[in-house]
PDB file of C-alpha atoms in Angstrom:
ATOM      1  CA  UNK G   1     -36.889 205.646 -29.623  1.00  0.00           C
ATOM      2  CA  UNK G   2     -33.725 206.868 -27.939  1.00  0.00           C
ATOM      3  CA  UNK G   3     -32.227 203.823 -26.193  1.00  0.00           C
ATOM      4  CA  UNK G   4     -29.450 203.774 -23.602  1.00  0.00           C
ATOM      5  CA  UNK G   5     -27.329 200.624 -24.009  1.00  0.00           C
ATOM      6  CA  UNK G   6     -24.874 199.502 -21.331  1.00  0.00           C
ATOM      7  CA  UNK G   7     -21.986 197.330 -22.484  1.00  0.00           C
ATOM      8  CA  UNK G   8     -22.383 199.006 -25.878  1.00  0.00           C
ATOM      9  CA  UNK G   9     -18.886 198.093 -27.100  1.00  0.00           C
ATOM     10  CA  UNK G  10     -19.063 194.491 -25.894  1.00  0.00           C
ATOM     11  CA  UNK G  11     -19.573 191.318 -27.899  1.00  0.00           C
ATOM     12  CA  UNK G  12     -23.340 191.238 -27.375  1.00  0.00           C
ATOM     13  CA  UNK G  13     -23.877 194.933 -26.695  1.00  0.00           C
ATOM     14  CA  UNK G  14     -22.279 195.993 -29.994  1.00  0.00           C
ATOM     15  CA  UNK G  15     -24.634 193.655 -31.874  1.00  0.00           C
ATOM     16  CA  UNK G  16     -27.586 195.167 -29.987  1.00  0.00           C
ATOM     17  CA  UNK G  17     -26.424 198.675 -30.898  1.00  0.00           C
ATOM     18  CA  UNK G  18     -26.223 197.735 -34.585  1.00  0.00           C
ATOM     19  CA  UNK G  19     -29.651 196.059 -34.497  1.00  0.00           C
ATOM     20  CA  UNK G  20     -31.300 199.061 -32.855  1.00  0.00           C
ATOM     21  CA  UNK G  21     -29.720 201.484 -35.311  1.00  0.00           C
ATOM     22  CA  UNK G  22     -30.837 199.399 -38.292  1.00  0.00           C
ATOM     23  CA  UNK G  23     -34.385 199.512 -36.941  1.00  0.00           C
ATOM     24  CA  UNK G  24     -34.300 203.314 -36.892  1.00  0.00           C
ATOM     25  CA  UNK G  25     -33.725 203.892 -33.173  1.00  0.00           C
ATOM     26  CA  UNK G  26     -31.256 206.369 -31.718  1.00  0.00           C
ATOM     27  CA  UNK G  27     -28.667 204.804 -29.440  1.00  0.00           C
ATOM     28  CA  UNK G  28     -26.676 206.248 -26.553  1.00  0.00           C
ATOM     29  CA  UNK G  29     -23.919 203.811 -25.598  1.00  0.00           C
ATOM     30  CA  UNK G  30     -22.506 203.754 -22.076  1.00  0.00           C
ATOM     31  CA  UNK G  31     -18.706 203.432 -22.291  1.00  0.00           C
ATOM     32  CA  UNK G  32     -15.789 203.398 -19.867  1.00  0.00           C
ATOM     33  CA  UNK G  33     -12.821 204.125 -22.133  1.00  0.00           C
ATOM     34  CA  UNK G  34     -11.886 206.278 -25.093  1.00  0.00           C
ATOM     35  CA  UNK G  35     -11.286 203.138 -27.173  1.00  0.00           C
ATOM     36  CA  UNK G  36     -14.799 201.887 -26.436  1.00  0.00           C
ATOM     37  CA  UNK G  37     -16.223 205.314 -27.220  1.00  0.00           C
ATOM     38  CA  UNK G  38     -14.482 205.354 -30.602  1.00  0.00           C
ATOM     39  CA  UNK G  39     -15.900 201.918 -31.476  1.00  0.00           C
ATOM     40  CA  UNK G  40     -19.439 202.891 -30.485  1.00  0.00           C
ATOM     41  CA  UNK G  41     -19.303 206.177 -32.383  1.00  0.00           C
ATOM     42  CA  UNK G  42     -17.954 204.352 -35.446  1.00  0.00           C
ATOM     43  CA  UNK G  43     -21.065 202.176 -35.323  1.00  0.00           C
ATOM     44  CA  UNK G  44     -23.226 205.284 -35.557  1.00  0.00           C
ATOM     45  CA  UNK G  45     -24.266 205.748 -31.935  1.00  0.00           C
ATOM     46  CA  UNK G  46     -23.723 208.539 -29.424  1.00  0.00           C
ATOM     47  CA  UNK G  47     -21.663 207.854 -26.339  1.00  0.00           C
ATOM     48  CA  UNK G  48     -21.789 208.587 -22.636  1.00  0.00           C
ATOM     49  CA  UNK G  49     -18.804 207.993 -20.364  1.00  0.00           C
ATOM     50  CA  UNK G  50     -19.881 206.295 -17.165  1.00  0.00           C
ATOM     51  CA  UNK G  51     -19.207 203.402 -14.823  1.00  0.00           C
ATOM     52  CA  UNK G  52     -21.330 200.600 -13.434  1.00  0.00           C
ATOM     53  CA  UNK G  53     -19.531 201.188 -10.138  1.00  0.00           C
ATOM     54  CA  UNK G  54     -21.074 204.671 -10.115  1.00  0.00           C
ATOM     55  CA  UNK G  55     -24.697 204.453 -11.339  1.00  0.00           C
ATOM     56  CA  UNK G  56     -25.107 208.144 -10.640  1.00  0.00           C
ATOM     57  CA  UNK G  57     -22.759 208.799 -13.580  1.00  0.00           C
ATOM     58  CA  UNK G  58     -25.544 207.854 -16.001  1.00  0.00           C
ATOM     59  CA  UNK G  59     -28.687 208.395 -13.901  1.00  0.00           C
ATOM     60  CA  UNK G  60     -29.782 211.504 -15.801  1.00  0.00           C
ATOM     61  CA  UNK G  61     -29.292 209.800 -19.173  1.00  0.00           C
ATOM     62  CA  UNK G  62     -31.280 206.797 -17.956  1.00  0.00           C
ATOM     63  CA  UNK G  63     -34.161 209.001 -16.856  1.00  0.00           C
ATOM     64  CA  UNK G  64     -34.296 210.913 -20.150  1.00  0.00           C
ATOM     65  CA  UNK G  65     -33.989 207.855 -22.406  1.00  0.00           C
ATOM     66  CA  UNK G  66     -37.028 206.237 -24.008  1.00  0.00           C
ATOM     67  CA  UNK G  67     -35.734 202.858 -22.872  1.00  0.00           C
ATOM     68  CA  UNK G  68     -32.684 200.963 -21.632  1.00  0.00           C
ATOM     69  CA  UNK G  69     -30.952 197.751 -22.691  1.00  0.00           C
ATOM     70  CA  UNK G  70     -28.573 196.499 -20.005  1.00  0.00           C
ATOM     71  CA  UNK G  71     -26.040 194.019 -21.411  1.00  0.00           C
ATOM     72  CA  UNK G  72     -23.030 194.964 -19.270  1.00  0.00           C
ATOM     73  CA  UNK G  73     -21.897 192.579 -16.540  1.00  0.00           C
ATOM     74  CA  UNK G  74     -18.700 192.127 -14.553  1.00  0.00           C
ATOM     75  CA  UNK G  75     -17.074 188.971 -15.960  1.00  0.00           C
ATOM     76  CA  UNK G  76     -14.003 189.148 -13.718  1.00  0.00           C
ATOM     77  CA  UNK G  77     -13.995 185.559 -12.436  1.00  0.00           C
ATOM     78  CA  UNK G  78     -11.417 186.451  -9.786  1.00  0.00           C
ATOM     79  CA  UNK G  79     -14.359 188.009  -7.922  1.00  0.00           C
ATOM     80  CA  UNK G  80     -17.086 185.970  -6.298  1.00  0.00           C
ATOM     81  CA  UNK G  81     -20.409 185.330  -8.027  1.00  0.00           C
ATOM     82  CA  UNK G  82     -22.110 187.121  -5.153  1.00  0.00           C
ATOM     83  CA  UNK G  83     -19.978 190.253  -5.478  1.00  0.00           C
ATOM     84  CA  UNK G  84     -20.533 190.572  -9.219  1.00  0.00           C
ATOM     85  CA  UNK G  85     -24.253 189.838  -8.946  1.00  0.00           C
ATOM     86  CA  UNK G  86     -24.688 192.393  -6.151  1.00  0.00           C
ATOM     87  CA  UNK G  87     -23.117 195.102  -8.302  1.00  0.00           C
ATOM     88  CA  UNK G  88     -25.457 194.200 -11.158  1.00  0.00           C
ATOM     89  CA  UNK G  89     -28.477 194.478  -8.871  1.00  0.00           C
ATOM     90  CA  UNK G  90     -27.372 197.951  -7.777  1.00  0.00           C
ATOM     91  CA  UNK G  91     -27.172 199.055 -11.405  1.00  0.00           C
ATOM     92  CA  UNK G  92     -30.600 197.631 -12.270  1.00  0.00           C
ATOM     93  CA  UNK G  93     -32.071 199.261  -9.160  1.00  0.00           C
ATOM     94  CA  UNK G  94     -30.668 202.643 -10.198  1.00  0.00           C
ATOM     95  CA  UNK G  95     -31.991 202.331 -13.751  1.00  0.00           C
ATOM     96  CA  UNK G  96     -35.357 201.085 -12.517  1.00  0.00           C
ATOM     97  CA  UNK G  97     -35.641 204.014 -10.152  1.00  0.00           C
ATOM     98  CA  UNK G  98     -34.929 206.391 -13.049  1.00  0.00           C
ATOM     99  CA  UNK G  99     -37.744 204.819 -15.115  1.00  0.00           C
ATOM    100  CA  UNK G 100     -40.257 204.251 -12.298  1.00  0.00           C
ATOM    101  CA  UNK G 101     -43.812 205.051 -13.363  1.00  0.00           C
ATOM    102  CA  UNK G 102     -42.827 205.862 -16.959  1.00  0.00           C
ATOM    103  CA  UNK G 103     -43.897 202.583 -18.640  1.00  0.00           C
ATOM    104  CA  UNK G 104     -40.592 202.774 -20.532  1.00  0.00           C
ATOM    105  CA  UNK G 105     -38.747 199.517 -21.320  1.00  0.00           C
ATOM    106  CA  UNK G 106     -35.837 198.246 -19.251  1.00  0.00           C
ATOM    107  CA  UNK G 107     -34.446 195.070 -20.817  1.00  0.00           C
ATOM    108  CA  UNK G 108     -31.675 193.178 -19.027  1.00  0.00           C
ATOM    109  CA  UNK G 109     -29.499 190.230 -19.988  1.00  0.00           C
ATOM    110  CA  UNK G 110     -29.583 187.155 -17.772  1.00  0.00           C
ATOM    111  CA  UNK G 111     -28.649 183.490 -18.256  1.00  0.00           C
ATOM    112  CA  UNK G 112     -30.028 179.957 -18.498  1.00  0.00           C
ATOM    113  CA  UNK G 113     -27.335 178.108 -16.543  1.00  0.00           C
ATOM    114  CA  UNK G 114     -28.790 176.583 -13.388  1.00  0.00           C
ATOM    115  CA  UNK G 115     -32.338 177.587 -14.315  1.00  0.00           C
ATOM    116  CA  UNK G 116     -33.682 174.014 -14.451  1.00  0.00           C
ATOM    117  CA  UNK G 117     -32.374 170.554 -13.591  1.00  0.00           C
ATOM    118  CA  UNK G 118     -33.242 167.369 -15.465  1.00  0.00           C
ATOM    119  CA  UNK G 119     -35.407 169.162 -18.028  1.00  0.00           C
ATOM    120  CA  UNK G 120     -35.391 172.060 -20.465  1.00  0.00           C
ATOM    121  CA  UNK G 121     -35.284 175.577 -19.034  1.00  0.00           C
ATOM    122  CA  UNK G 122     -38.428 177.465 -20.061  1.00  0.00           C
ATOM    123  CA  UNK G 123     -39.387 181.120 -20.206  1.00  0.00           C
ATOM    124  CA  UNK G 124     -42.054 180.410 -17.598  1.00  0.00           C
ATOM    125  CA  UNK G 125     -39.394 179.332 -15.078  1.00  0.00           C
ATOM    126  CA  UNK G 126     -38.837 181.704 -12.188  1.00  0.00           C
ATOM    127  CA  UNK G 127     -35.592 182.046 -10.298  1.00  0.00           C
ATOM    128  CA  UNK G 128     -34.923 183.503  -6.882  1.00  0.00           C
ATOM    129  CA  UNK G 129     -31.954 184.972  -5.090  1.00  0.00           C
ATOM    130  CA  UNK G 130     -31.610 181.615  -3.352  1.00  0.00           C
ATOM    131  CA  UNK G 131     -31.702 179.457  -6.488  1.00  0.00           C
ATOM    132  CA  UNK G 132     -29.387 181.437  -8.783  1.00  0.00           C
ATOM    133  CA  UNK G 133     -26.660 184.034  -8.385  1.00  0.00           C
ATOM    134  CA  UNK G 134     -28.500 186.155 -11.005  1.00  0.00           C
ATOM    135  CA  UNK G 135     -31.810 185.437  -9.301  1.00  0.00           C
ATOM    136  CA  UNK G 136     -32.070 188.694  -7.386  1.00  0.00           C
ATOM    137  CA  UNK G 137     -31.681 190.656 -10.644  1.00  0.00           C
ATOM    138  CA  UNK G 138     -34.601 188.749 -12.144  1.00  0.00           C
ATOM    139  CA  UNK G 139     -36.682 189.206  -8.996  1.00  0.00           C
ATOM    140  CA  UNK G 140     -36.007 192.925  -9.172  1.00  0.00           C
ATOM    141  CA  UNK G 141     -37.138 193.073 -12.798  1.00  0.00           C
ATOM    142  CA  UNK G 142     -40.482 191.548 -11.829  1.00  0.00           C
ATOM    143  CA  UNK G 143     -40.819 194.030  -8.972  1.00  0.00           C
ATOM    144  CA  UNK G 144     -40.128 196.911 -11.358  1.00  0.00           C
ATOM    145  CA  UNK G 145     -42.923 195.685 -13.610  1.00  0.00           C
ATOM    146  CA  UNK G 146     -45.292 196.413 -10.736  1.00  0.00           C
ATOM    147  CA  UNK G 147     -43.855 199.936 -10.397  1.00  0.00           C
ATOM    148  CA  UNK G 148     -44.590 201.197 -13.884  1.00  0.00           C
ATOM    149  CA  UNK G 149     -41.487 199.976 -15.705  1.00  0.00           C
ATOM    150  CA  UNK G 150     -41.902 197.832 -18.841  1.00  0.00           C
ATOM    151  CA  UNK G 151     -39.211 195.481 -17.624  1.00  0.00           C
ATOM    152  CA  UNK G 152     -38.114 192.371 -19.521  1.00  0.00           C
ATOM    153  CA  UNK G 153     -35.440 189.702 -19.164  1.00  0.00           C
ATOM    154  CA  UNK G 154     -33.545 188.175 -22.096  1.00  0.00           C
ATOM    155  CA  UNK G 155     -31.914 184.947 -20.930  1.00  0.00           C
ATOM    156  CA  UNK G 156     -28.805 183.956 -22.866  1.00  0.00           C
ATOM    157  CA  UNK G 157     -27.349 180.450 -23.247  1.00  0.00           C
ATOM    158  CA  UNK G 158     -23.740 179.642 -22.265  1.00  0.00           C
ATOM    159  CA  UNK G 159     -22.717 179.842 -25.929  1.00  0.00           C
ATOM    160  CA  UNK G 160     -23.412 183.119 -27.705  1.00  0.00           C
ATOM    161  CA  UNK G 161     -21.301 182.776 -30.838  1.00  0.00           C
ATOM    162  CA  UNK G 162     -20.170 184.835 -33.798  1.00  0.00           C
ATOM    163  CA  UNK G 163     -17.114 186.616 -35.162  1.00  0.00           C
ATOM    164  CA  UNK G 164     -15.101 188.182 -32.357  1.00  0.00           C
ATOM    165  CA  UNK G 165     -16.384 185.755 -29.706  1.00  0.00           C
ATOM    166  CA  UNK G 166     -14.178 185.741 -26.607  1.00  0.00           C
ATOM    167  CA  UNK G 167     -16.466 183.747 -24.335  1.00  0.00           C
ATOM    168  CA  UNK G 168     -16.546 180.168 -23.090  1.00  0.00           C
ATOM    169  CA  UNK G 169     -15.922 178.321 -26.376  1.00  0.00           C
ATOM    170  CA  UNK G 170     -12.835 180.396 -27.292  1.00  0.00           C
ATOM    171  CA  UNK G 171     -11.591 179.666 -23.770  1.00  0.00           C
ATOM    172  CA  UNK G 172     -12.080 175.944 -24.424  1.00  0.00           C
ATOM    173  CA  UNK G 173     -10.090 176.355 -27.642  1.00  0.00           C
ATOM    174  CA  UNK G 174      -7.258 178.067 -25.774  1.00  0.00           C
ATOM    175  CA  UNK G 175      -7.234 175.252 -23.215  1.00  0.00           C
ATOM    176  CA  UNK G 176      -7.009 172.656 -25.993  1.00  0.00           C
ATOM    177  CA  UNK G 177      -4.053 174.506 -27.498  1.00  0.00           C
ATOM    178  CA  UNK G 178      -2.212 174.804 -24.181  1.00  0.00           C
ATOM    179  CA  UNK G 179      -2.879 171.216 -23.018  1.00  0.00           C
ATOM    180  CA  UNK G 180      -2.498 169.586 -26.423  1.00  0.00           C
ATOM    181  CA  UNK G 181      -5.863 167.818 -26.020  1.00  0.00           C
ATOM    182  CA  UNK G 182      -9.510 168.801 -26.379  1.00  0.00           C
ATOM    183  CA  UNK G 183     -11.547 167.503 -23.459  1.00  0.00           C
ATOM    184  CA  UNK G 184     -15.075 166.978 -22.237  1.00  0.00           C
ATOM    185  CA  UNK G 185     -16.302 165.806 -18.829  1.00  0.00           C
ATOM    186  CA  UNK G 186     -17.555 162.285 -18.184  1.00  0.00           C
ATOM    187  CA  UNK G 187     -19.459 160.856 -21.157  1.00  0.00           C
ATOM    188  CA  UNK G 188     -19.936 164.341 -22.652  1.00  0.00           C
ATOM    189  CA  UNK G 189     -23.685 163.860 -23.057  1.00  0.00           C
ATOM    190  CA  UNK G 190     -24.471 166.961 -21.046  1.00  0.00           C
ATOM    191  CA  UNK G 191     -25.601 169.805 -23.289  1.00  0.00           C
ATOM    192  CA  UNK G 192     -25.151 173.527 -23.843  1.00  0.00           C
ATOM    193  CA  UNK G 193     -27.690 175.582 -25.792  1.00  0.00           C
ATOM    194  CA  UNK G 194     -26.424 178.221 -28.210  1.00  0.00           C
ATOM    195  CA  UNK G 195     -27.431 181.289 -30.208  1.00  0.00           C
ATOM    196  CA  UNK G 196     -25.723 183.605 -32.687  1.00  0.00           C
ATOM    197  CA  UNK G 197     -25.152 187.056 -31.253  1.00  0.00           C
ATOM    198  CA  UNK G 198     -27.060 188.739 -34.098  1.00  0.00           C
ATOM    199  CA  UNK G 199     -30.130 186.595 -33.348  1.00  0.00           C
ATOM    200  CA  UNK G 200     -29.829 187.461 -29.668  1.00  0.00           C
ATOM    201  CA  UNK G 201     -29.557 191.141 -30.600  1.00  0.00           C
ATOM    202  CA  UNK G 202     -32.790 190.921 -32.585  1.00  0.00           C
ATOM    203  CA  UNK G 203     -34.565 189.528 -29.529  1.00  0.00           C
ATOM    204  CA  UNK G 204     -33.272 192.408 -27.393  1.00  0.00           C
ATOM    205  CA  UNK G 205     -34.616 194.863 -29.985  1.00  0.00           C
ATOM    206  CA  UNK G 206     -38.023 193.159 -30.099  1.00  0.00           C
ATOM    207  CA  UNK G 207     -38.126 193.183 -26.303  1.00  0.00           C
ATOM    208  CA  UNK G 208     -37.518 196.943 -26.265  1.00  0.00           C
ATOM    209  CA  UNK G 209     -40.251 197.499 -28.810  1.00  0.00           C
ATOM    210  CA  UNK G 210     -42.914 195.001 -27.785  1.00  0.00           C
ATOM    211  CA  UNK G 211     -42.282 192.963 -24.626  1.00  0.00           C
ATOM    212  CA  UNK G 212     -44.923 193.117 -21.920  1.00  0.00           C
ATOM    213  CA  UNK G 213     -43.922 194.108 -18.369  1.00  0.00           C
ATOM    214  CA  UNK G 214     -42.312 191.199 -16.537  1.00  0.00           C
ATOM    215  CA  UNK G 215     -41.531 189.211 -19.698  1.00  0.00           C
ATOM    216  CA  UNK G 216     -38.881 186.475 -19.648  1.00  0.00           C
ATOM    217  CA  UNK G 217     -37.519 185.632 -23.106  1.00  0.00           C
ATOM    218  CA  UNK G 218     -35.081 182.896 -24.149  1.00  0.00           C
ATOM    219  CA  UNK G 219     -32.525 183.599 -26.879  1.00  0.00           C
ATOM    220  CA  UNK G 220     -32.178 180.007 -28.110  1.00  0.00           C
ATOM    221  CA  UNK G 221     -31.210 178.742 -31.554  1.00  0.00           C
ATOM    222  CA  UNK G 222     -29.711 175.327 -30.719  1.00  0.00           C
ATOM    223  CA  UNK G 223     -31.577 173.893 -27.742  1.00  0.00           C
ATOM    224  CA  UNK G 224     -28.708 171.744 -26.545  1.00  0.00           C
ATOM    225  CA  UNK G 225     -25.374 170.741 -28.111  1.00  0.00           C
ATOM    226  CA  UNK G 226     -23.587 167.819 -26.366  1.00  0.00           C
ATOM    227  CA  UNK G 227     -20.320 169.034 -24.868  1.00  0.00           C
ATOM    228  CA  UNK G 228     -18.602 166.012 -26.398  1.00  0.00           C
ATOM    229  CA  UNK G 229     -19.556 167.377 -29.841  1.00  0.00           C
ATOM    230  CA  UNK G 230     -18.078 170.762 -28.925  1.00  0.00           C
ATOM    231  CA  UNK G 231     -14.835 169.074 -27.868  1.00  0.00           C
ATOM    232  CA  UNK G 232     -14.780 166.963 -31.042  1.00  0.00           C
ATOM    233  CA  UNK G 233     -15.055 170.007 -33.304  1.00  0.00           C
ATOM    234  CA  UNK G 234     -12.295 171.804 -31.407  1.00  0.00           C
ATOM    235  CA  UNK G 235     -10.070 168.716 -31.566  1.00  0.00           C
ATOM    236  CA  UNK G 236     -10.654 168.239 -35.281  1.00  0.00           C
ATOM    237  CA  UNK G 237      -9.968 171.886 -36.116  1.00  0.00           C
ATOM    238  CA  UNK G 238      -6.806 171.997 -33.997  1.00  0.00           C
ATOM    239  CA  UNK G 239      -5.614 168.501 -34.904  1.00  0.00           C
ATOM    240  CA  UNK G 240      -5.343 167.378 -31.277  1.00  0.00           C
ATOM    241  CA  UNK G 241      -6.711 164.268 -29.508  1.00  0.00           C
ATOM    242  CA  UNK G 242     -10.144 164.398 -27.875  1.00  0.00           C
ATOM    243  CA  UNK G 243     -10.350 162.840 -24.423  1.00  0.00           C
ATOM    244  CA  UNK G 244     -12.696 162.546 -21.465  1.00  0.00           C
ATOM    245  CA  UNK G 245     -11.871 164.001 -18.058  1.00  0.00           C
ATOM    246  CA  UNK G 246     -13.497 162.718 -14.909  1.00  0.00           C
ATOM    247  CA  UNK G 247     -15.216 165.238 -12.660  1.00  0.00           C
ATOM    248  CA  UNK G 248     -12.274 164.944 -10.265  1.00  0.00           C
ATOM    249  CA  UNK G 249      -9.825 165.668 -13.097  1.00  0.00           C
ATOM    250  CA  UNK G 250     -11.888 168.460 -14.649  1.00  0.00           C
ATOM    251  CA  UNK G 251     -10.752 171.382 -12.429  1.00  0.00           C
ATOM    252  CA  UNK G 252      -7.095 170.812 -13.314  1.00  0.00           C
ATOM    253  CA  UNK G 253      -7.896 170.978 -17.030  1.00  0.00           C
ATOM    254  CA  UNK G 254     -10.780 173.479 -17.228  1.00  0.00           C
ATOM    255  CA  UNK G 255     -10.068 175.730 -14.248  1.00  0.00           C
ATOM    256  CA  UNK G 256     -12.979 178.020 -13.337  1.00  0.00           C
ATOM    257  CA  UNK G 257     -14.995 176.663 -16.292  1.00  0.00           C
ATOM    258  CA  UNK G 258     -15.151 173.092 -14.924  1.00  0.00           C
ATOM    259  CA  UNK G 259     -18.457 173.482 -13.009  1.00  0.00           C
ATOM    260  CA  UNK G 260     -20.144 175.163 -15.992  1.00  0.00           C
ATOM    261  CA  UNK G 261     -18.864 172.790 -18.662  1.00  0.00           C
ATOM    262  CA  UNK G 262     -20.058 169.845 -16.604  1.00  0.00           C
ATOM    263  CA  UNK G 263     -23.642 171.116 -16.394  1.00  0.00           C
ATOM    264  CA  UNK G 264     -26.488 169.833 -18.524  1.00  0.00           C
ATOM    265  CA  UNK G 265     -28.257 172.947 -19.803  1.00  0.00           C
ATOM    266  CA  UNK G 266     -31.163 172.618 -22.206  1.00  0.00           C
ATOM    267  CA  UNK G 267     -33.024 175.781 -23.157  1.00  0.00           C
ATOM    268  CA  UNK G 268     -36.324 176.306 -24.954  1.00  0.00           C
ATOM    269  CA  UNK G 269     -38.348 179.438 -25.644  1.00  0.00           C
ATOM    270  CA  UNK G 270     -41.507 178.074 -24.061  1.00  0.00           C
TER     271      UNK G 270
END
């Protein structure tokens, strides 16, 4: 299959590109810069310059591809959740329109945060535009399944780890370095699930190859790691004290990450 991958040079997208190539697929990576293009070509894929802000820049490639994996997302936290989510919906709508009636796969990345409260998040759980800022994207995927697109959702945990990680845990490490302490919120019993990026990439590949229309799949390896344990490992590795922050104190220490790091997120495949 010839697969278009958005976010092809990113932390997760680059792992997906490598996984697809190993499985014998051809990959066309959507890139924004020459540096990203060089990295994607070095991995063995073709490249297409385009922008999520201009879906028309890759509409023809989307229509001619045998399938699409959409891992790109605007992670600029200076913008509102609503603004970033709305842009993502526009991109998915454009790709879905290109594949309408083809029965070709369109696999998107989503998340587990906020999916369930007081219990494990399951693949059978549905979200809506009202219940989650990524909810409209998931609703749209289910709608596309009714329009002849083999759409699937791969939900990722807050921690997708591996060499080159620049996500939430590295940010926690940088905070511990700058503050001289590694912290958790409250008693630290709230949990974050986790997965290695190569395992997540394998699930994306299997979704492209086999997922049924409207599938929701959870990329989970560790169902829930207590945030206190995360803070303890960071403190031990950096040689700094490990302390608790109250919920009132958390924003001053964690910044934008405070609401997320204080959540209890437990994820299971089914």
